[in-house]
Structures are given as C-alpha cells and as structure tokens.
Short mmCIF file of C-alpha atoms in Angstrom, two decimals:
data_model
loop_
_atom_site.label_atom_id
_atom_site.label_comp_id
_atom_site.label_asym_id
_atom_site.label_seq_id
_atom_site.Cartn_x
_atom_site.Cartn_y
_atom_site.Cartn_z
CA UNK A 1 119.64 144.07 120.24
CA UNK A 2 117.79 140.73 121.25
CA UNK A 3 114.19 140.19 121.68
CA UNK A 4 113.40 139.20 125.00
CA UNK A 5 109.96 137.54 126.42
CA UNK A 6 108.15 139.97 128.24
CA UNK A 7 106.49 138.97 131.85
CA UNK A 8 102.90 138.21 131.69
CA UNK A 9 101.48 141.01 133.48
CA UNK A 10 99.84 138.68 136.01
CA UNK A 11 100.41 135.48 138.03
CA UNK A 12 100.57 132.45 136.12
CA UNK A 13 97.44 131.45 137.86
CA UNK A 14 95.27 134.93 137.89
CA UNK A 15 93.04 133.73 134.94
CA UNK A 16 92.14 130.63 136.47
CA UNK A 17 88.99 131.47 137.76
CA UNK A 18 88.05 133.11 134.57
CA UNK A 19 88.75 130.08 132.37
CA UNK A 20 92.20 130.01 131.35
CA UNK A 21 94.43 127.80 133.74
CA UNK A 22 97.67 128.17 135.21
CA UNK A 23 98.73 125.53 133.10
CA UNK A 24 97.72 127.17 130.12
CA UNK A 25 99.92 130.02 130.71
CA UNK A 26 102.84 128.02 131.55
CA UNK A 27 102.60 126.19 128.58
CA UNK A 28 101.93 129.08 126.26
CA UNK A 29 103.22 132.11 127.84
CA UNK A 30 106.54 129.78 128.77
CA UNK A 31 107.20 127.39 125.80
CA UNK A 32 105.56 128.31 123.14
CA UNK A 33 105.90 132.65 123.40
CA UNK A 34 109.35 132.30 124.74
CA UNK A 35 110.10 129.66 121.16
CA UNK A 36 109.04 132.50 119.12
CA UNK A 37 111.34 134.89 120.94
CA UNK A 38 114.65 132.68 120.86
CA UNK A 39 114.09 131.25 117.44
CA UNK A 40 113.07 134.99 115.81
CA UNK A 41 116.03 136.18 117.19
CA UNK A 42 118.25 133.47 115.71
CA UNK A 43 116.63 133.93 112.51
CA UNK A 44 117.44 137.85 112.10
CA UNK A 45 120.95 137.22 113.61
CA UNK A 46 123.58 138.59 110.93
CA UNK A 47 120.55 139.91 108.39
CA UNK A 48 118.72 143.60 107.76
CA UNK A 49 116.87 142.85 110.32
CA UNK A 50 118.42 142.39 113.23
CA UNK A 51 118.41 146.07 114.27
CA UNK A 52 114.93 146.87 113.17
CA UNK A 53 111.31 146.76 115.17
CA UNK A 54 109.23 144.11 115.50
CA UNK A 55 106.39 146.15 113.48
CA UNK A 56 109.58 146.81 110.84
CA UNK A 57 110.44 143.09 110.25
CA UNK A 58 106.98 141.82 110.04
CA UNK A 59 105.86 144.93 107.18
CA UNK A 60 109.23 143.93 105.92
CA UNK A 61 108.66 140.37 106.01
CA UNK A 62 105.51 139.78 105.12
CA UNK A 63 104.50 138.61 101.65
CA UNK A 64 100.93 138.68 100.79
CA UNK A 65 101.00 136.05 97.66
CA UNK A 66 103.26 133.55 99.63
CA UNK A 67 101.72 129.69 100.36
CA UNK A 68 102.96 130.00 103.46
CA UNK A 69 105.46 133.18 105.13
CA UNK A 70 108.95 132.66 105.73
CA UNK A 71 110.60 131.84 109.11
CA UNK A 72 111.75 135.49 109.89
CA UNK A 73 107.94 136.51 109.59
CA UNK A 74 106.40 133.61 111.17
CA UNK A 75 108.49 133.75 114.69
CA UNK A 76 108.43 137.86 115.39
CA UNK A 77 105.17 137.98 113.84
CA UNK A 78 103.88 135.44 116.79
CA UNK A 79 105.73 137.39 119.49
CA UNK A 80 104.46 140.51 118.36
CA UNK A 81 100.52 138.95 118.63
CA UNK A 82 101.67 136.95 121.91
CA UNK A 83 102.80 140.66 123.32
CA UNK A 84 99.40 142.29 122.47
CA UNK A 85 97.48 139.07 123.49
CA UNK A 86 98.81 139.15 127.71
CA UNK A 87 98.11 142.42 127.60
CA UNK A 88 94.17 142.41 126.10
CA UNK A 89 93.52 139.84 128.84
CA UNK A 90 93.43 140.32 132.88
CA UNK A 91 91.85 139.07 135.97
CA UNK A 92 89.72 141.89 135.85
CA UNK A 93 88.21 141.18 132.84
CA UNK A 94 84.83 140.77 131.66
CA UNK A 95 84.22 144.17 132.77
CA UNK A 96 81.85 146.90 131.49
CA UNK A 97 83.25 148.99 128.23
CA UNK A 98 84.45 151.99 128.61
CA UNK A 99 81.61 154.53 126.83
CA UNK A 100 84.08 155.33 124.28
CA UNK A 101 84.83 152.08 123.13
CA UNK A 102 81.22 150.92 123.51
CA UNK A 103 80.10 153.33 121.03
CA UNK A 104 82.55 152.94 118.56
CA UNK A 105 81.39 149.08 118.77
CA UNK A 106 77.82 149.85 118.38
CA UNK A 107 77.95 152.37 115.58
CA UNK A 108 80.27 149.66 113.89
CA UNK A 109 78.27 146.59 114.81
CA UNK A 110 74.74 147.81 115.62
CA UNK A 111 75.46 146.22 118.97
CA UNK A 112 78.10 145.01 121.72
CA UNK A 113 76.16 141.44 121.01
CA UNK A 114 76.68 141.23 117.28
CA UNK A 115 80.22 142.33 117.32
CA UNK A 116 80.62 139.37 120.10
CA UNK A 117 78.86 137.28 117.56
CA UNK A 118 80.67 138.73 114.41
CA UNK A 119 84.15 137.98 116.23
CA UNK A 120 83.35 134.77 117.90
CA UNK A 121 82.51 133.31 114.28
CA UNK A 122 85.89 134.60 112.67
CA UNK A 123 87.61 132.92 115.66
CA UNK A 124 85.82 129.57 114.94
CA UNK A 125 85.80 129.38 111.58
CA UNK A 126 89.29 130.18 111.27
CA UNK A 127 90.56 127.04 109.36
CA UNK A 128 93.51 125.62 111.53
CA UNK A 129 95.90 127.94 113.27
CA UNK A 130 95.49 131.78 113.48
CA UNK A 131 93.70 134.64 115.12
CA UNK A 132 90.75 136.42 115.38
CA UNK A 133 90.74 140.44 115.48
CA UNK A 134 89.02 144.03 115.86
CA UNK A 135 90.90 146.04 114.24
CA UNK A 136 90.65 149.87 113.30
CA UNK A 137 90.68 150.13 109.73
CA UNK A 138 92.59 152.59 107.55
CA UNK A 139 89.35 154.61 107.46
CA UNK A 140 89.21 154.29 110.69
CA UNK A 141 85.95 151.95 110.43
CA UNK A 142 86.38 149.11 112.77
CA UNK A 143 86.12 145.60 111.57
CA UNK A 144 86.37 141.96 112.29
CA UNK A 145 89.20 139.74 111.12
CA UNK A 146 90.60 136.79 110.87
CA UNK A 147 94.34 135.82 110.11
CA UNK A 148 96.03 132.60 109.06
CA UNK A 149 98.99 131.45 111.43
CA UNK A 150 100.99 134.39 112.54
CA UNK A 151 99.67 137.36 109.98
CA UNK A 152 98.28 140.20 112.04
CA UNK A 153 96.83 143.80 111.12
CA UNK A 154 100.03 145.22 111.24
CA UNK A 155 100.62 143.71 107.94
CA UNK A 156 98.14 145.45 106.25
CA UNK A 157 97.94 148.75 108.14
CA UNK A 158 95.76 148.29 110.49
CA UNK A 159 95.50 149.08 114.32
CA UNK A 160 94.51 145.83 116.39
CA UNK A 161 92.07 146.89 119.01
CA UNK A 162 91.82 143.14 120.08
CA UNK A 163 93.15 139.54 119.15
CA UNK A 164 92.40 136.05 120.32
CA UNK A 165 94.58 133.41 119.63
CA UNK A 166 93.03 130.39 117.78
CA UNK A 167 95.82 127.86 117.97
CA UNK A 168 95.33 125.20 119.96
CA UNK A 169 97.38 125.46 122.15
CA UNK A 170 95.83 128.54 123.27
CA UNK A 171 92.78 126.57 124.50
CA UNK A 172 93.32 122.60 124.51
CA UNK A 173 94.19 122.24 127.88
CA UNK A 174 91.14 123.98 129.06
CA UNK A 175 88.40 123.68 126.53
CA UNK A 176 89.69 120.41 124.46
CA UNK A 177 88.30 120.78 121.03
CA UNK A 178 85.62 122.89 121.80
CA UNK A 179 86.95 126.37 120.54
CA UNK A 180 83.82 128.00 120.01
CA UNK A 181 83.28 128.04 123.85
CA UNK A 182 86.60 129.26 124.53
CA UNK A 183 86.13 132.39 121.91
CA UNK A 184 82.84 132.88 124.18
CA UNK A 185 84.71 132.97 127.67
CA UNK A 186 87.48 134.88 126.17
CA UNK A 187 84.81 137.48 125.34
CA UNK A 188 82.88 137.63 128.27
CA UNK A 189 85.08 136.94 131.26
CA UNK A 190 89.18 137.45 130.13
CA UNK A 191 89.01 140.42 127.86
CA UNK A 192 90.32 143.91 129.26
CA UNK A 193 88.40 146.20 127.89
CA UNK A 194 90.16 149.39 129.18
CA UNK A 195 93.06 148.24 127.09
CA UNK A 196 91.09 147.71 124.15
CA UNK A 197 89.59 150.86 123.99
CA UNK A 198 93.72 152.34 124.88
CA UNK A 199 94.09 151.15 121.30
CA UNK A 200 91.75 153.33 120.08
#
C-alpha cells in the first residue's frame, strides 16, 4: 500500500503570526514533504519493502558506516521526520509545559533554559542539512541530538520527543540565513508542547 502525504493539521497560514509563513508551508509541507512521499514510494515499488512500515524501512535501510544513505532511506526517512515535525508544531504553541514534561527536562537539563540552549546549538551547528532532536534514550535519559540529512532516532532506537528541521528550506523564506533565530522562534512560539510530552 502507498504512502500518502498527510494534511497539515492546520491552515496553511495558522503559523504565520508565530513566525513561520503561509508560504513556508506551501512550499515545504506541499513540494518538498509531498517529493518525499511520491519518490519513496517509487523507490520501494517491486522491493522488500513495499509492504513494510515506515519505522521498518528506515531500521531496515539505514546503514550507519555509509558516506551518504541510499535513496530508499533518504525519501521515507524525510516523510517519517516531516510527519512528526506538523505535528510538534501548532498555533497554539509557545505554551507552558505540561509538569510532566517540564520535569523530565529539568532533571535532564538542570533547566527548561539550558535544554533550549543545548538544542538550539545542535540545530545551528548542524553542518548543512539535517535536524535537531530530544529524544528519549534507551535508558530512558533524555538527550539532545543532531542528525545529518534525513537520519532520525528511530535509527538508533530512540523515541523522538521533538525535532526541528534544519534544511533550509525549512526557514529561508522567513528567516534568510539566519537559522539560529529561527531554532529560537521555533522554541519559544511554534512548539506544541502537549505533544511533546504525548511522546513521553
């Protein structure tokens, strides 16, 4: 059975006021999700893996001493991270925590602040295209990550509470080169925190 590309679970416009545009969304959410979608499922077509999960082909896919991953992992990996991503984000964000999730953070972190500051410098200095996380550990510790391209915790076991996309394309249109700034406002005015802490 195809993939298909999920609705956003918003308006096109509903971030706007909180920093990412309507033309953001169209172009990412759109174009660039919906190529990851159509060109995954031509690339499983007739294999293994046509049949199998999304969290099945990219464990399956994924090869840890490779340059660069293969086309297979590289297209469902990015609509698996593209599905989370809508979803961690809402107009409501940039709300309080839930307790739960706070004080996970802060026994992790020592603080809501540092793990803001921990995450916002994985995001930026994420050389070229990938994504910054909180994940929850196989210990169940959670930890900051970052990711090249299109790996994500699922390759490596992991549970991800929360990703931000670092290509540009994620932020050029509203923030130019400037990604530090967009990891901030991603932070403290798009992030859902209630489905964050669901993640748990």
């Amino acid at each position: 059975m195809a993939f298909e590309l999920p609705d956003l679970p918003y308006a096109h416009d509903a971030l706007a006021s909180k920093g990412m545009s309507k033309e953001t969304l169209e172009y990412h959410h759109d174009l660039h999700h919906k190529a990851y979608v159509d060109n995954g499922n031509k690339a499983i077509a007739g294999t293994e893996w046509e049949n199998k999960s999304l969290e099945e082909i990219i464990k399956g896919t994924y090869d840890p001493n490779a340059v660069a991953q293969n086309g297979i992992f590289n297209n469902i990996s990015q609509l698996w991270n593209h599905n989370q991503f809508w979803e961690m984000m809402g107009p409501n964000g940039g709300g309080a925590m839930p307790s739960e999730l706070e004080s996970a953070i802060t026994d992790s972190f020592g603080s809501v602040q540092k793990f803001k500051d921990d995450f916002s410098a994985a995001g930026a200095g994420q050389f070229g295209s990938g994504w910054a996380w909180l994940v929850k550990d196989t210990d169940g510790s959670l930890k900051v990550t970052k990711t090249e391209n299109g790996v994500n915790p699922v390759c490596f076991g992991q549970t991800a509470l929360l990703g931000c996309d670092v290509w540009e394309h994620s932020y050029y249109i509203d923030f130019r080169n400037k990604r530090p700034a967009y990891l901030s406002n991603f932070l403290d005015n798009l992030v859902n925190w209630e489905n964050v802490a669901s993640r748990m």
